[in-house]
Amino acid sequence: MPDNSAPSDRRTAFSRRRLLATAAGTMVVPVSSAVATESASMATEGGLPRQDSPSRAAQTYINALDAGDRTRVNEVIAPSGALSNWSRTEFAWVESFEIEYVGFETVEKRRGDIIGEIKLTIAGNTGTARYRFREADHGWRIWDAVDGLRSTENLSENAEAVAEAYVAALDAGNRDAVNDLIATGGELSKWSSREFEWVTAFEFDFLDFEADKITGDEVIGDIELTIDGNKETVRYRFHDTGAGRVELYSAVGGIRATGEVSAEAAANAYVAALDANNRGRANELIADTGPLELWSSRDFQWVRAFSVELVGLKTNRLQDDTVVADLSVRLDDSTASVRYKFRRVDDGWKIWEGIKPIRWNSLGRTTSHRLWVRVR
């Protein structure tokens, strides 16, 4: 039996790259007043009206593209489907074109799925785009792109969309939505209700995403965001887990329950705990499975007499979940360089090993307290 979901040779399929190439220099402002009027008259309380057929969903989708309405466009995409929502970055080009819905044709029906071919024009160019539709509680939604205006094969764009959705869900304090973006079979565990509590006290804002490495079905990317106005960059590994669905697979330097969003933040917290003479907090930041022993009460005594400040830090990533950091630490009026290895563990970033740790060297028989570095 022939595969009807494959693009036909008798039609012109749109692709973003081809469209931008053929329409280069033709910047058209979308004519969308009629669409806006239709959307307003159809609006119901709670958002998108019920899409009672794939053709209706297709028409709503194309009209929303023409109106430059990214929110409405994303509402037509199934939340649990293989096609990720449009990010701000990838949606920017849409607003430069006039897009018109022409018609819809069902290509294939199979187990609740319908593959439909949408005929449309973009900036005067006529073509078709095929999508897979599925019916949900609130009507028909787009599930996947067979060869749509954007393809699920673009891992970088999909990872960016997931990153933006992840930060938005954190900002909304929606733990279920956050966990839905984490791969079930991945190395990153789902958030528990207990460790998620601190998230609701902060405001998160997505700024940018940059793919650092793309290999096969994997993307390692940096998410730039703000947490209560403080800019941070966190790194995650994303996997295409099947059917074009991209999910968070592991955290190279991510956000977790301790509030430490990076090895640098963990180093700051550790030095702050020393300065506050908080031995319990300092020990919480040392991985209990690592080779660096916890501070004993006797070992910690000398710290209490001094103010401790982190004045500089340089990190060098050795592996995905391991960072070696050189810390410049001031103890009263003395400054020294110390080195630690950090690892990403279940509770967040922790100090794993002291390569040149802050410790009191009892062999230095002196009555003056200085910062001693014991090399192990």
Short mmCIF file of C-alpha atoms in Angstrom, two decimals:
data_model
loop_
_atom_site.label_atom_id
_atom_site.label_comp_id
_atom_site.label_asym_id
_atom_site.label_seq_id
_atom_site.Cartn_x
_atom_site.Cartn_y
_atom_site.Cartn_z
CA MET A 1 0.00 0.00 0.00
CA PRO A 2 1.43 3.41 -0.94
CA ASP A 3 2.35 5.85 1.78
CA ASN A 4 -0.12 8.69 1.26
CA SER A 5 1.59 10.85 3.85
CA ALA A 6 4.56 11.32 1.53
CA PRO A 7 4.54 14.62 -0.39
CA SER A 8 3.03 14.35 -3.86
CA ASP A 9 5.05 15.26 -6.94
CA ARG A 10 2.00 17.06 -8.35
CA ARG A 11 1.98 19.87 -5.81
CA THR A 12 4.18 22.66 -4.55
CA ALA A 13 5.12 22.19 -0.91
CA PHE A 14 6.12 25.19 1.15
CA SER A 15 9.32 25.28 3.13
CA ARG A 16 10.50 28.23 5.16
CA ARG A 17 13.89 28.33 3.47
CA ARG A 18 12.42 28.17 -0.03
CA LEU A 19 9.79 30.76 0.81
CA LEU A 20 12.29 33.27 2.15
CA ALA A 21 14.48 32.70 -0.90
CA THR A 22 11.73 33.16 -3.50
CA ALA A 23 10.14 36.10 -1.69
CA ALA A 24 13.40 37.87 -0.84
CA GLY A 25 13.00 41.61 -0.98
CA THR A 26 9.20 41.38 -0.93
CA MET A 27 8.30 42.59 2.54
CA VAL A 28 4.52 42.53 2.76
CA VAL A 29 2.59 43.81 5.75
CA PRO A 30 -0.10 41.23 6.62
CA VAL A 31 -3.61 42.34 5.67
CA SER A 32 -5.49 40.88 8.61
CA SER A 33 -8.37 43.22 9.54
CA ALA A 34 -10.96 40.78 8.25
CA VAL A 35 -9.30 37.92 10.10
CA ALA A 36 -9.21 39.92 13.32
CA THR A 37 -12.94 40.64 12.98
CA GLU A 38 -13.73 36.99 12.40
CA SER A 39 -11.62 35.92 15.38
CA ALA A 40 -13.33 38.43 17.64
CA SER A 41 -16.80 37.30 16.62
CA MET A 42 -15.87 33.65 17.16
CA ALA A 43 -14.17 34.21 20.51
CA THR A 44 -15.55 32.33 23.48
CA GLU A 45 -14.73 32.58 27.14
CA GLY A 46 -11.62 30.53 27.87
CA GLY A 47 -9.84 31.17 24.56
CA LEU A 48 -9.97 29.23 21.31
CA PRO A 49 -13.45 28.14 20.11
CA ARG A 50 -13.99 24.43 19.54
CA GLN A 51 -12.50 23.29 16.25
CA ASP A 52 -15.10 20.79 15.09
CA SER A 53 -13.12 19.48 12.10
CA PRO A 54 -9.53 19.33 10.83
CA SER A 55 -10.44 21.78 8.06
CA ARG A 56 -11.74 24.25 10.64
CA ALA A 57 -8.53 23.88 12.67
CA ALA A 58 -6.47 24.35 9.50
CA GLN A 59 -8.35 27.52 8.58
CA THR A 60 -7.98 28.95 12.11
CA TYR A 61 -4.27 28.15 12.01
CA ILE A 62 -3.62 29.88 8.67
CA ASN A 63 -5.78 32.90 9.58
CA ALA A 64 -3.83 33.29 12.82
CA LEU A 65 -0.56 33.14 10.90
CA ASP A 66 -1.83 35.90 8.62
CA ALA A 67 -2.80 37.98 11.66
CA GLY A 68 0.64 37.47 13.20
CA ASP A 69 -1.11 36.06 16.29
CA ARG A 70 1.44 33.63 17.75
CA THR A 71 -0.74 32.88 20.78
CA ARG A 72 -3.68 31.78 18.65
CA VAL A 73 -1.38 29.84 16.31
CA ASN A 74 0.01 27.87 19.26
CA GLU A 75 -3.49 27.20 20.62
CA VAL A 76 -4.27 25.23 17.47
CA ILE A 77 -1.23 22.99 18.07
CA ALA A 78 -1.90 19.99 20.35
CA PRO A 79 -0.04 20.51 23.68
CA SER A 80 1.02 16.85 23.82
CA GLY A 81 1.73 16.45 20.12
CA ALA A 82 4.94 16.05 18.18
CA LEU A 83 4.89 19.61 16.81
CA SER A 84 6.28 22.11 19.29
CA ASN A 85 4.86 25.60 19.70
CA TRP A 86 6.28 28.49 17.72
CA SER A 87 8.92 30.44 19.62
CA ARG A 88 9.18 34.22 19.29
CA THR A 89 12.41 33.87 17.30
CA GLU A 90 11.12 31.46 14.67
CA PHE A 91 7.77 33.27 14.39
CA ALA A 92 9.32 36.65 13.54
CA TRP A 93 9.49 35.96 9.78
CA VAL A 94 5.76 35.14 9.60
CA GLU A 95 4.70 38.70 10.36
CA SER A 96 6.38 39.98 7.18
CA PHE A 97 4.07 38.07 4.83
CA GLU A 98 0.45 38.09 3.76
CA ILE A 99 -0.88 34.56 4.19
CA GLU A 100 -4.22 33.40 2.81
CA TYR A 101 -6.12 30.15 3.40
CA VAL A 102 -7.41 28.66 0.13
CA GLY A 103 -8.68 25.18 0.93
CA PHE A 104 -8.26 21.84 2.70
CA GLU A 105 -8.19 18.23 1.53
CA THR A 106 -8.07 15.06 3.62
CA VAL A 107 -5.23 12.87 2.39
CA GLU A 108 -5.37 9.95 4.83
CA LYS A 109 -7.40 8.69 7.81
CA ARG A 110 -5.82 6.27 10.25
CA ARG A 111 -6.61 5.39 13.89
CA GLY A 112 -7.93 8.77 14.85
CA ASP A 113 -5.29 10.62 12.84
CA ILE A 114 -6.11 12.64 9.77
CA ILE A 115 -3.40 13.88 7.44
CA GLY A 116 -4.66 16.99 5.74
CA GLU A 117 -3.28 19.07 2.92
CA ILE A 118 -3.73 22.82 3.33
CA LYS A 119 -3.68 24.93 0.19
CA LEU A 120 -2.57 28.50 0.84
CA THR A 121 -0.79 31.49 -0.60
CA ILE A 122 2.09 33.35 1.00
CA ALA A 123 3.10 36.69 -0.50
CA GLY A 124 1.35 35.64 -3.71
CA ASN A 125 3.09 32.24 -3.89
CA THR A 126 0.67 29.30 -3.97
CA GLY A 127 1.51 25.96 -2.43
CA THR A 128 0.46 23.32 0.08
CA ALA A 129 1.48 22.17 3.53
CA ARG A 130 0.58 18.81 5.08
CA TYR A 131 -0.16 18.33 8.77
CA ARG A 132 -1.34 15.47 10.94
CA PHE A 133 -4.46 16.29 12.99
CA ARG A 134 -5.92 14.57 16.07
CA GLU A 135 -9.14 15.16 17.98
CA ALA A 136 -8.84 16.14 21.62
CA ASP A 137 -11.28 17.20 24.35
CA HIS A 138 -11.53 20.69 22.88
CA GLY A 139 -11.77 19.72 19.23
CA TRP A 140 -9.28 19.02 16.46
CA ARG A 141 -5.69 20.13 16.84
CA ILE A 142 -2.52 19.97 14.72
CA TRP A 143 -0.44 17.06 16.00
CA ASP A 144 2.56 16.96 13.67
CA ALA A 145 3.98 18.53 10.53
CA VAL A 146 4.44 16.14 7.61
CA ASP A 147 5.85 18.97 5.53
CA GLY A 148 4.45 22.14 7.03
CA LEU A 149 5.74 25.69 7.15
CA ARG A 150 8.17 24.48 9.76
CA SER A 151 9.50 20.98 10.17
CA THR A 152 9.98 18.93 13.30
CA GLU A 153 13.34 17.92 11.84
CA ASN A 154 14.87 21.27 12.80
CA LEU A 155 16.23 20.25 16.19
CA SER A 156 17.66 23.65 17.04
CA GLU A 157 14.34 25.47 16.53
CA ASN A 158 12.41 22.78 18.37
CA ALA A 159 14.84 22.79 21.29
CA GLU A 160 14.46 26.57 21.48
CA ALA A 161 10.67 26.25 21.57
CA VAL A 162 10.93 23.68 24.38
CA ALA A 163 13.37 25.91 26.28
CA GLU A 164 10.99 28.88 26.03
CA ALA A 165 8.02 26.75 27.11
CA TYR A 166 10.04 25.36 30.05
CA VAL A 167 10.93 28.83 31.35
CA ALA A 168 7.35 30.01 30.87
CA ALA A 169 6.06 27.04 32.87
CA LEU A 170 8.54 27.79 35.65
CA ASP A 171 7.36 31.39 35.70
CA ALA A 172 3.75 30.23 35.92
CA GLY A 173 4.60 27.83 38.75
CA ASN A 174 3.07 25.01 36.70
CA ARG A 175 4.92 21.88 37.81
CA ASP A 176 2.87 19.56 35.58
CA ALA A 177 3.74 21.61 32.49
CA VAL A 178 7.41 21.70 33.52
CA ASN A 179 7.54 17.93 34.01
CA ASP A 180 5.75 17.31 30.70
CA LEU A 181 8.75 18.85 28.94
CA ILE A 182 11.22 16.47 30.65
CA ALA A 183 11.87 13.15 28.89
CA THR A 184 10.51 10.20 30.87
CA GLY A 185 13.50 8.02 30.02
CA GLY A 186 16.08 10.77 30.40
CA GLU A 187 18.70 11.56 33.01
CA LEU A 188 16.86 14.61 34.34
CA SER A 189 14.36 13.60 37.00
CA LYS A 190 10.91 15.15 37.22
CA TRP A 191 10.37 17.90 39.79
CA SER A 192 8.80 16.72 43.04
CA SER A 193 6.24 18.98 44.73
CA ARG A 194 8.65 19.57 47.62
CA GLU A 195 11.62 20.70 45.54
CA PHE A 196 9.39 22.79 43.27
CA GLU A 197 8.16 24.99 46.13
CA TRP A 198 10.93 27.59 45.85
CA VAL A 199 10.17 28.18 42.16
CA THR A 200 6.83 29.86 42.85
CA ALA A 201 8.54 32.70 44.73
CA PHE A 202 10.49 33.89 41.68
CA GLU A 203 9.77 35.49 38.33
CA PHE A 204 11.37 33.80 35.31
CA ASP A 205 11.75 35.41 31.90
CA PHE A 206 13.12 33.72 28.77
CA LEU A 207 15.65 35.88 26.90
CA ASP A 208 17.42 33.76 24.30
CA PHE A 209 18.53 30.28 23.26
CA GLU A 210 21.72 29.21 21.52
CA ALA A 211 22.46 25.69 20.32
CA ASP A 212 26.03 24.84 21.26
CA LYS A 213 26.23 21.37 19.73
CA ILE A 214 23.91 19.30 17.52
CA THR A 215 24.65 15.60 17.08
CA GLY A 216 22.14 13.20 15.57
CA ASP A 217 18.93 13.53 17.59
CA GLU A 218 20.60 15.53 20.37
CA VAL A 219 21.03 19.26 21.01
CA ILE A 220 23.11 20.81 23.79
CA GLY A 221 21.93 24.38 24.19
CA ASP A 222 22.27 27.38 26.48
CA ILE A 223 19.14 29.10 27.78
CA GLU A 224 19.56 32.74 28.69
CA LEU A 225 16.98 33.86 31.21
CA THR A 226 16.37 36.16 34.15
CA ILE A 227 15.34 35.04 37.63
CA ASP A 228 13.87 37.99 39.52
CA GLY A 229 15.74 40.27 37.14
CA ASN A 230 19.10 38.51 37.56
CA LYS A 231 20.46 37.25 34.25
CA GLU A 232 21.62 33.62 34.16
CA THR A 233 22.66 31.14 31.49
CA VAL A 234 21.81 27.48 32.02
CA ARG A 235 22.65 24.54 29.80
CA TYR A 236 20.53 21.50 28.98
CA ARG A 237 20.72 18.50 26.68
CA PHE A 238 17.65 18.00 24.49
CA HIS A 239 16.70 14.77 22.70
CA ASP A 240 14.30 14.05 19.88
CA THR A 241 12.43 11.28 21.70
CA GLY A 242 10.42 10.15 18.68
CA ALA A 243 7.88 11.47 16.18
CA GLY A 244 9.72 14.77 16.17
CA ARG A 245 9.01 15.49 19.85
CA VAL A 246 11.98 17.21 21.51
CA GLU A 247 12.29 17.07 25.30
CA LEU A 248 14.75 18.00 28.03
CA TYR A 249 16.96 14.98 28.58
CA SER A 250 19.59 16.09 31.09
CA ALA A 251 20.85 19.23 32.81
CA VAL A 252 24.44 20.16 32.08
CA GLY A 253 24.02 23.29 34.17
CA GLY A 254 20.35 23.68 34.96
CA ILE A 255 17.90 24.99 37.51
CA ARG A 256 17.01 22.87 40.48
CA ALA A 257 15.43 22.99 43.89
CA THR A 258 18.32 24.42 45.88
CA GLY A 259 18.03 27.61 43.87
CA GLU A 260 21.57 27.16 42.54
CA VAL A 261 21.31 27.62 38.79
CA SER A 262 24.98 26.97 38.09
CA ALA A 263 28.25 25.85 39.63
CA GLU A 264 29.08 29.53 40.09
CA ALA A 265 25.92 30.08 42.14
CA ALA A 266 26.76 27.02 44.25
CA ALA A 267 30.25 28.44 44.87
CA ASN A 268 28.74 31.76 45.91
CA ALA A 269 26.34 29.99 48.27
CA TYR A 270 29.18 27.93 49.76
CA VAL A 271 31.39 30.94 50.49
CA ALA A 272 28.37 32.83 51.85
CA ALA A 273 27.68 29.92 54.24
CA LEU A 274 31.29 30.06 55.45
CA ASP A 275 31.00 33.80 55.97
CA ALA A 276 27.77 33.30 57.95
CA ASN A 277 29.44 30.57 60.06
CA ASN A 278 26.68 28.22 58.94
CA ARG A 279 28.35 24.83 58.98
CA GLY A 280 25.11 22.97 58.23
CA ARG A 281 24.47 25.00 55.09
CA ALA A 282 28.10 24.65 53.97
CA ASN A 283 27.85 20.87 54.33
CA GLU A 284 24.57 20.82 52.37
CA LEU A 285 26.51 22.18 49.41
CA ILE A 286 29.05 19.33 49.54
CA ALA A 287 27.94 16.16 47.74
CA ASP A 288 27.66 13.42 50.33
CA THR A 289 28.71 10.82 47.73
CA GLY A 290 31.84 12.72 46.71
CA PRO A 291 35.41 12.44 48.06
CA LEU A 292 35.36 15.83 49.84
CA GLU A 293 34.59 15.24 53.49
CA LEU A 294 32.06 17.35 55.34
CA TRP A 295 33.18 20.01 57.81
CA SER A 296 33.39 18.70 61.34
CA SER A 297 32.57 20.98 64.25
CA ARG A 298 36.24 21.04 65.29
CA ASP A 299 37.48 21.65 61.74
CA PHE A 300 35.06 24.52 61.28
CA GLN A 301 36.03 26.49 64.39
CA TRP A 302 38.70 28.66 62.77
CA VAL A 303 36.24 29.91 60.13
CA ARG A 304 34.10 31.67 62.73
CA ALA A 305 36.70 34.39 63.36
CA PHE A 306 36.80 35.67 59.77
CA SER A 307 34.76 37.35 57.08
CA VAL A 308 34.89 35.29 53.88
CA GLU A 309 34.14 36.69 50.43
CA LEU A 310 34.19 35.28 46.90
CA VAL A 311 35.86 37.92 44.72
CA GLY A 312 36.37 35.99 41.51
CA LEU A 313 35.55 32.71 39.78
CA LYS A 314 36.62 31.04 36.55
CA THR A 315 34.99 27.82 35.38
CA ASN A 316 36.24 25.18 32.94
CA ARG A 317 33.82 22.46 31.88
CA LEU A 318 35.36 19.01 31.79
CA GLN A 319 32.25 16.92 31.17
CA ASP A 320 28.57 17.58 30.70
CA ASP A 321 27.75 17.39 34.41
CA THR A 322 31.14 18.38 35.86
CA VAL A 323 32.79 21.78 36.26
CA VAL A 324 36.20 22.62 37.68
CA ALA A 325 36.17 26.13 39.11
CA ASP A 326 39.03 28.33 40.31
CA LEU A 327 37.82 30.57 43.12
CA SER A 328 39.51 33.72 44.33
CA VAL A 329 38.57 33.97 48.01
CA ARG A 330 39.24 36.81 50.43
CA LEU A 331 39.60 35.96 54.12
CA ASP A 332 39.65 39.29 55.95
CA ASP A 333 42.56 41.04 54.19
CA SER A 334 44.20 37.94 52.67
CA THR A 335 43.29 36.56 49.24
CA ALA A 336 44.05 33.11 47.89
CA SER A 337 43.10 30.92 44.95
CA VAL A 338 41.31 27.66 45.63
CA ARG A 339 39.96 25.03 43.25
CA TYR A 340 36.93 22.76 43.45
CA LYS A 341 35.25 20.24 41.24
CA PHE A 342 31.45 20.62 41.05
CA ARG A 343 28.97 18.05 39.86
CA ARG A 344 25.32 18.17 38.99
CA VAL A 345 23.51 15.80 41.36
CA ASP A 346 19.81 15.26 42.14
CA ASP A 347 19.55 18.26 44.46
CA GLY A 348 21.35 20.71 42.16
CA TRP A 349 25.00 21.67 41.75
CA LYS A 350 27.19 20.46 44.60
CA ILE A 351 30.89 20.57 45.46
CA TRP A 352 32.23 17.14 44.58
CA GLU A 353 35.93 17.34 45.23
CA GLY A 354 38.38 19.80 46.75
CA ILE A 355 41.37 19.98 44.42
CA LYS A 356 42.75 22.91 46.43
CA PRO A 357 40.06 23.39 49.06
CA ILE A 358 39.64 25.92 51.83
CA ARG A 359 40.80 24.11 54.94
CA TRP A 360 42.79 24.94 58.04
CA ASN A 361 46.26 23.40 57.90
CA SER A 362 46.94 22.28 61.45
CA LEU A 363 50.59 21.67 60.54
CA GLY A 364 51.18 25.39 60.16
CA ARG A 365 51.93 26.03 63.84
CA THR A 366 51.07 29.66 64.16
CA THR A 367 48.89 31.80 66.41
CA SER A 368 47.90 34.13 63.58
CA HIS A 369 44.89 32.88 61.61
CA ARG A 370 45.52 32.94 57.89
CA LEU A 371 43.92 31.32 54.89
CA TRP A 372 45.64 27.99 54.37
CA VAL A 373 45.19 25.84 51.32
CA ARG A 374 45.82 22.16 51.78
CA VAL A 375 46.49 20.35 48.53
CA ARG A 376 45.16 16.81 48.54
#
